[in-house]
mmCIF file of C-alpha atoms in Angstrom:
data_model
loop_
_atom_site.group_PDB
_atom_site.id
_atom_site.type_symbol
_atom_site.label_atom_id
_atom_site.label_comp_id
_atom_site.label_asym_id
_atom_site.label_seq_id
_atom_site.Cartn_x
_atom_site.Cartn_y
_atom_site.Cartn_z
ATOM 1 C CA MET H 1 30.618 87.742 -14.579
ATOM 2 C CA GLY H 2 32.421 90.004 -12.157
ATOM 3 C CA HIS H 3 35.528 89.338 -10.080
ATOM 4 C CA LEU H 4 33.515 88.929 -6.868
ATOM 5 C CA GLU H 5 31.156 86.361 -8.436
ATOM 6 C CA ARG H 6 34.084 84.291 -9.752
ATOM 7 C CA LEU H 7 35.707 84.363 -6.326
ATOM 8 C CA THR H 8 32.463 83.232 -4.672
ATOM 9 C CA MET H 9 32.108 80.371 -7.223
ATOM 10 C CA ALA H 10 35.674 79.230 -6.640
ATOM 11 C CA LYS H 11 35.056 79.043 -2.883
ATOM 12 C CA SER H 12 31.823 76.991 -3.194
ATOM 13 C CA ARG H 13 32.066 73.399 -2.055
ATOM 14 C CA MET H 14 29.983 70.334 -2.656
ATOM 15 C CA THR H 15 28.768 68.595 0.493
ATOM 16 C CA GLY H 16 28.165 64.849 0.801
ATOM 17 C CA ALA H 17 30.917 64.079 -1.637
ATOM 18 C CA ASP H 18 32.877 62.090 0.938
ATOM 19 C CA GLY H 19 30.081 59.553 1.250
ATOM 20 C CA ILE H 20 29.875 59.192 -2.571
ATOM 21 C CA VAL H 21 33.575 58.727 -2.851
ATOM 22 C CA LYS H 22 33.554 56.050 -0.149
ATOM 23 C CA ALA H 23 30.650 54.242 -1.822
ATOM 24 C CA PHE H 24 32.492 54.272 -5.195
ATOM 25 C CA ARG H 25 35.640 52.914 -3.515
ATOM 26 C CA GLN H 26 33.580 50.142 -1.906
ATOM 27 C CA VAL H 27 31.990 49.245 -5.230
ATOM 28 C CA THR H 28 35.410 49.096 -6.828
ATOM 29 C CA LEU H 29 36.749 46.849 -4.062
ATOM 30 C CA ASN H 30 33.784 44.510 -4.557
ATOM 31 C CA LEU H 31 34.433 44.267 -8.273
ATOM 32 C CA LYS H 32 37.940 42.725 -8.502
ATOM 33 C CA THR H 33 36.684 39.115 -8.373
ATOM 34 C CA PRO H 34 33.663 39.713 -10.638
ATOM 35 C CA ILE H 35 35.890 41.478 -13.191
ATOM 36 C CA GLN H 36 38.273 38.534 -13.137
ATOM 37 C CA GLN H 37 35.425 36.055 -13.516
ATOM 38 C CA ALA H 38 33.786 38.043 -16.315
ATOM 39 C CA SER H 39 37.094 38.453 -18.068
ATOM 40 C CA ARG H 40 37.951 34.764 -17.824
ATOM 41 C CA LYS H 41 34.558 33.857 -19.308
ATOM 42 C CA ALA H 42 34.863 36.534 -22.060
ATOM 43 C CA LEU H 43 38.388 35.427 -23.040
ATOM 44 C CA LYS H 44 37.464 31.779 -23.543
ATOM 45 C CA PRO H 45 36.444 32.238 -27.204
ATOM 46 C CA ILE H 46 39.767 33.967 -27.933
ATOM 47 C CA LEU H 47 41.697 31.198 -26.164
ATOM 48 C CA GLN H 48 39.816 28.520 -28.113
ATOM 49 C CA GLU H 49 40.359 30.334 -31.390
ATOM 50 C CA ALA H 50 44.091 30.806 -30.662
ATOM 51 C CA LYS H 51 44.430 27.079 -30.025
ATOM 52 C CA ALA H 52 42.457 26.297 -33.157
ATOM 53 C CA ASN H 53 44.896 28.550 -35.093
ATOM 54 C CA LEU H 54 47.783 26.374 -33.958
ATOM 55 C CA THR H 55 47.613 23.712 -36.652
ATOM 56 C CA GLU H 56 50.147 21.219 -37.911
ATOM 57 C CA GLY H 57 53.064 23.037 -39.584
ATOM 58 C CA HIS H 58 52.285 26.149 -37.589
ATOM 59 C CA GLY H 59 55.124 25.708 -35.196
ATOM 60 C CA VAL H 60 53.173 23.230 -33.099
ATOM 61 C CA GLU H 61 54.358 19.834 -34.205
ATOM 62 C CA THR H 62 54.618 18.682 -30.591
ATOM 63 C CA GLY H 63 51.358 20.284 -29.426
ATOM 64 C CA HIS H 64 53.234 21.848 -26.497
ATOM 65 C CA LEU H 65 52.347 25.419 -27.474
ATOM 66 C CA LYS H 66 48.584 24.621 -27.406
ATOM 67 C CA LYS H 67 49.045 23.276 -23.893
ATOM 68 C CA LEU H 68 50.917 26.427 -22.793
ATOM 69 C CA LEU H 69 48.063 28.783 -23.680
ATOM 70 C CA THR H 70 45.852 29.874 -20.814
ATOM 71 C CA ILE H 71 43.856 32.742 -19.380
ATOM 72 C CA LYS H 72 45.743 34.356 -16.566
ATOM 73 C CA PRO H 73 45.860 37.552 -14.451
ATOM 74 C CA ASP H 74 47.841 40.387 -15.934
ATOM 75 C CA PRO H 75 51.002 40.814 -13.839
ATOM 76 C CA LYS H 76 50.674 44.580 -13.795
ATOM 77 C CA ASN H 77 46.928 44.716 -12.970
ATOM 78 C CA LYS H 78 45.631 41.742 -11.021
ATOM 79 C CA ALA H 79 41.968 42.585 -11.809
ATOM 80 C CA ALA H 80 42.717 42.302 -15.581
ATOM 81 C CA MET H 81 43.093 38.990 -17.373
ATOM 82 C CA HIS H 82 44.729 38.055 -20.650
ATOM 83 C CA VAL H 83 45.353 35.121 -22.970
ATOM 84 C CA GLY H 84 48.936 33.969 -23.269
ATOM 85 C CA PRO H 85 51.395 31.250 -22.486
ATOM 86 C CA ASN H 86 51.613 29.914 -18.934
ATOM 87 C CA SER H 87 54.856 31.485 -17.668
ATOM 88 C CA ASP H 88 55.204 28.717 -15.079
ATOM 89 C CA ASP H 89 56.320 26.434 -17.951
ATOM 90 C CA PRO H 90 59.971 26.891 -18.935
ATOM 91 C CA HIS H 91 59.002 26.740 -22.663
ATOM 92 C CA TYR H 92 56.617 29.704 -22.493
ATOM 93 C CA ARG H 93 59.016 31.962 -24.391
ATOM 94 C CA VAL H 94 58.451 30.085 -27.645
ATOM 95 C CA ALA H 95 54.993 31.620 -28.074
ATOM 96 C CA HIS H 96 56.202 35.031 -29.159
ATOM 97 C CA LEU H 97 58.768 33.500 -31.536
ATOM 98 C CA VAL H 98 55.969 31.616 -33.339
ATOM 99 C CA GLU H 99 53.608 34.661 -33.278
ATOM 100 C CA PHE H 100 56.152 37.180 -34.583
ATOM 101 C CA GLY H 101 58.859 35.017 -36.182
ATOM 102 C CA THR H 102 62.599 35.510 -35.812
ATOM 103 C CA GLN H 103 65.373 37.055 -37.843
ATOM 104 C CA PRO H 104 68.367 34.944 -38.897
ATOM 105 C CA HIS H 105 70.686 34.717 -35.876
ATOM 106 C CA ASP H 106 73.743 33.005 -34.481
ATOM 107 C CA ILE H 107 73.301 30.111 -32.064
ATOM 108 C CA ASP H 108 76.578 28.923 -30.582
ATOM 109 C CA GLY H 109 78.571 29.748 -33.711
ATOM 110 C CA ALA H 110 76.028 28.223 -36.119
ATOM 111 C CA MET H 111 73.797 30.478 -38.194
ATOM 112 C CA HIS H 112 70.067 29.848 -37.707
ATOM 113 C CA PRO H 113 68.031 30.977 -40.745
ATOM 114 C CA GLY H 114 65.278 32.491 -38.609
ATOM 115 C CA ALA H 115 61.621 31.578 -38.749
ATOM 116 C CA GLU H 116 58.611 33.036 -40.500
ATOM 117 C CA ALA H 117 55.945 34.548 -38.333
ATOM 118 C CA LYS H 118 52.898 32.307 -37.815
ATOM 119 C CA PRO H 119 50.429 34.451 -35.905
ATOM 120 C CA PHE H 120 47.858 32.649 -33.825
ATOM 121 C CA LEU H 121 46.981 35.106 -30.950
ATOM 122 C CA THR H 122 46.450 38.237 -33.054
ATOM 123 C CA PRO H 123 44.059 36.603 -35.531
ATOM 124 C CA ALA H 124 42.190 34.985 -32.589
ATOM 125 C CA PHE H 125 41.738 38.391 -30.964
ATOM 126 C CA GLU H 126 40.661 39.994 -34.205
ATOM 127 C CA ALA H 127 38.148 37.198 -34.895
ATOM 128 C CA LYS H 128 36.658 37.018 -31.372
ATOM 129 C CA ALA H 129 37.015 40.500 -29.855
ATOM 130 C CA ASP H 130 33.367 41.491 -30.448
ATOM 131 C CA GLU H 131 32.131 38.218 -28.979
ATOM 132 C CA ALA H 132 34.437 38.647 -25.965
ATOM 133 C CA LEU H 133 33.200 42.192 -25.354
ATOM 134 C CA LYS H 134 29.548 41.095 -25.544
ATOM 135 C CA ILE H 135 30.171 38.285 -23.042
ATOM 136 C CA PHE H 136 32.030 40.601 -20.741
ATOM 137 C CA GLY H 137 29.255 43.134 -20.788
ATOM 138 C CA GLN H 138 26.645 40.445 -20.098
ATOM 139 C CA GLU H 139 28.669 39.151 -17.159
ATOM 140 C CA ILE H 140 29.855 42.386 -15.566
ATOM 141 C CA GLY H 141 26.587 44.307 -15.730
ATOM 142 C CA PRO H 142 24.808 42.242 -13.046
ATOM 143 C CA ALA H 143 28.012 42.149 -10.931
ATOM 144 C CA ILE H 144 28.233 45.933 -10.903
ATOM 145 C CA GLU H 145 24.603 46.245 -9.897
ATOM 146 C CA LYS H 146 25.082 43.734 -7.092
ATOM 147 C CA ALA H 147 28.233 45.499 -5.865
ATOM 148 C CA ALA H 148 26.454 48.860 -5.943
ATOM 149 C CA GLU H 149 23.510 47.431 -4.013
ATOM 150 C CA ARG H 150 25.897 46.039 -1.339
ATOM 151 C CA ALA H 151 27.695 49.337 -1.052
ATOM 152 C CA ALA H 152 24.373 51.245 -0.803
ATOM 153 C CA ALA H 153 23.082 48.842 1.891
ATOM 154 C CA LYS H 154 26.347 49.209 3.803
ATOM 155 C CA ALA H 155 26.181 53.002 3.569
ATOM 156 C CA THR H 156 22.619 53.112 4.909
ATOM 157 C CA LYS H 157 23.536 50.962 7.965
ATOM 158 C CA LYS H 158 25.896 53.708 9.177
#
């Protein structure tokens, strides 16, 4: 390919792209709620499994940790959801201590021996991830089609 042909190719431009970009943006805007709904439904098996993993002697003698677990929006990406402790409860910080354990440490001059890790979220994810993905796919597919239809209908009205 000669220099002139390359220059001509570099200057070529696709037309109609603006309409496509606008349509994709509209589809994306219409998907935040369906993504949250599909995610919430898909994460239920993981939440149930995590709660089932919290058995007596697993750092849950009071049952409070089970009550803390919920499905909630990710603070960094509001369309995404995750399973974790409800951060509105002041005791939410205990979840990671149970999941990962603690090293021996000093508490007000007294030595605490630490605590063994008793994972409940990681095994729940590992056990139910495939099921969660299947549910998400079943839920989000129709929502994407519906959002695309709405965006197409809106684009044809203009």
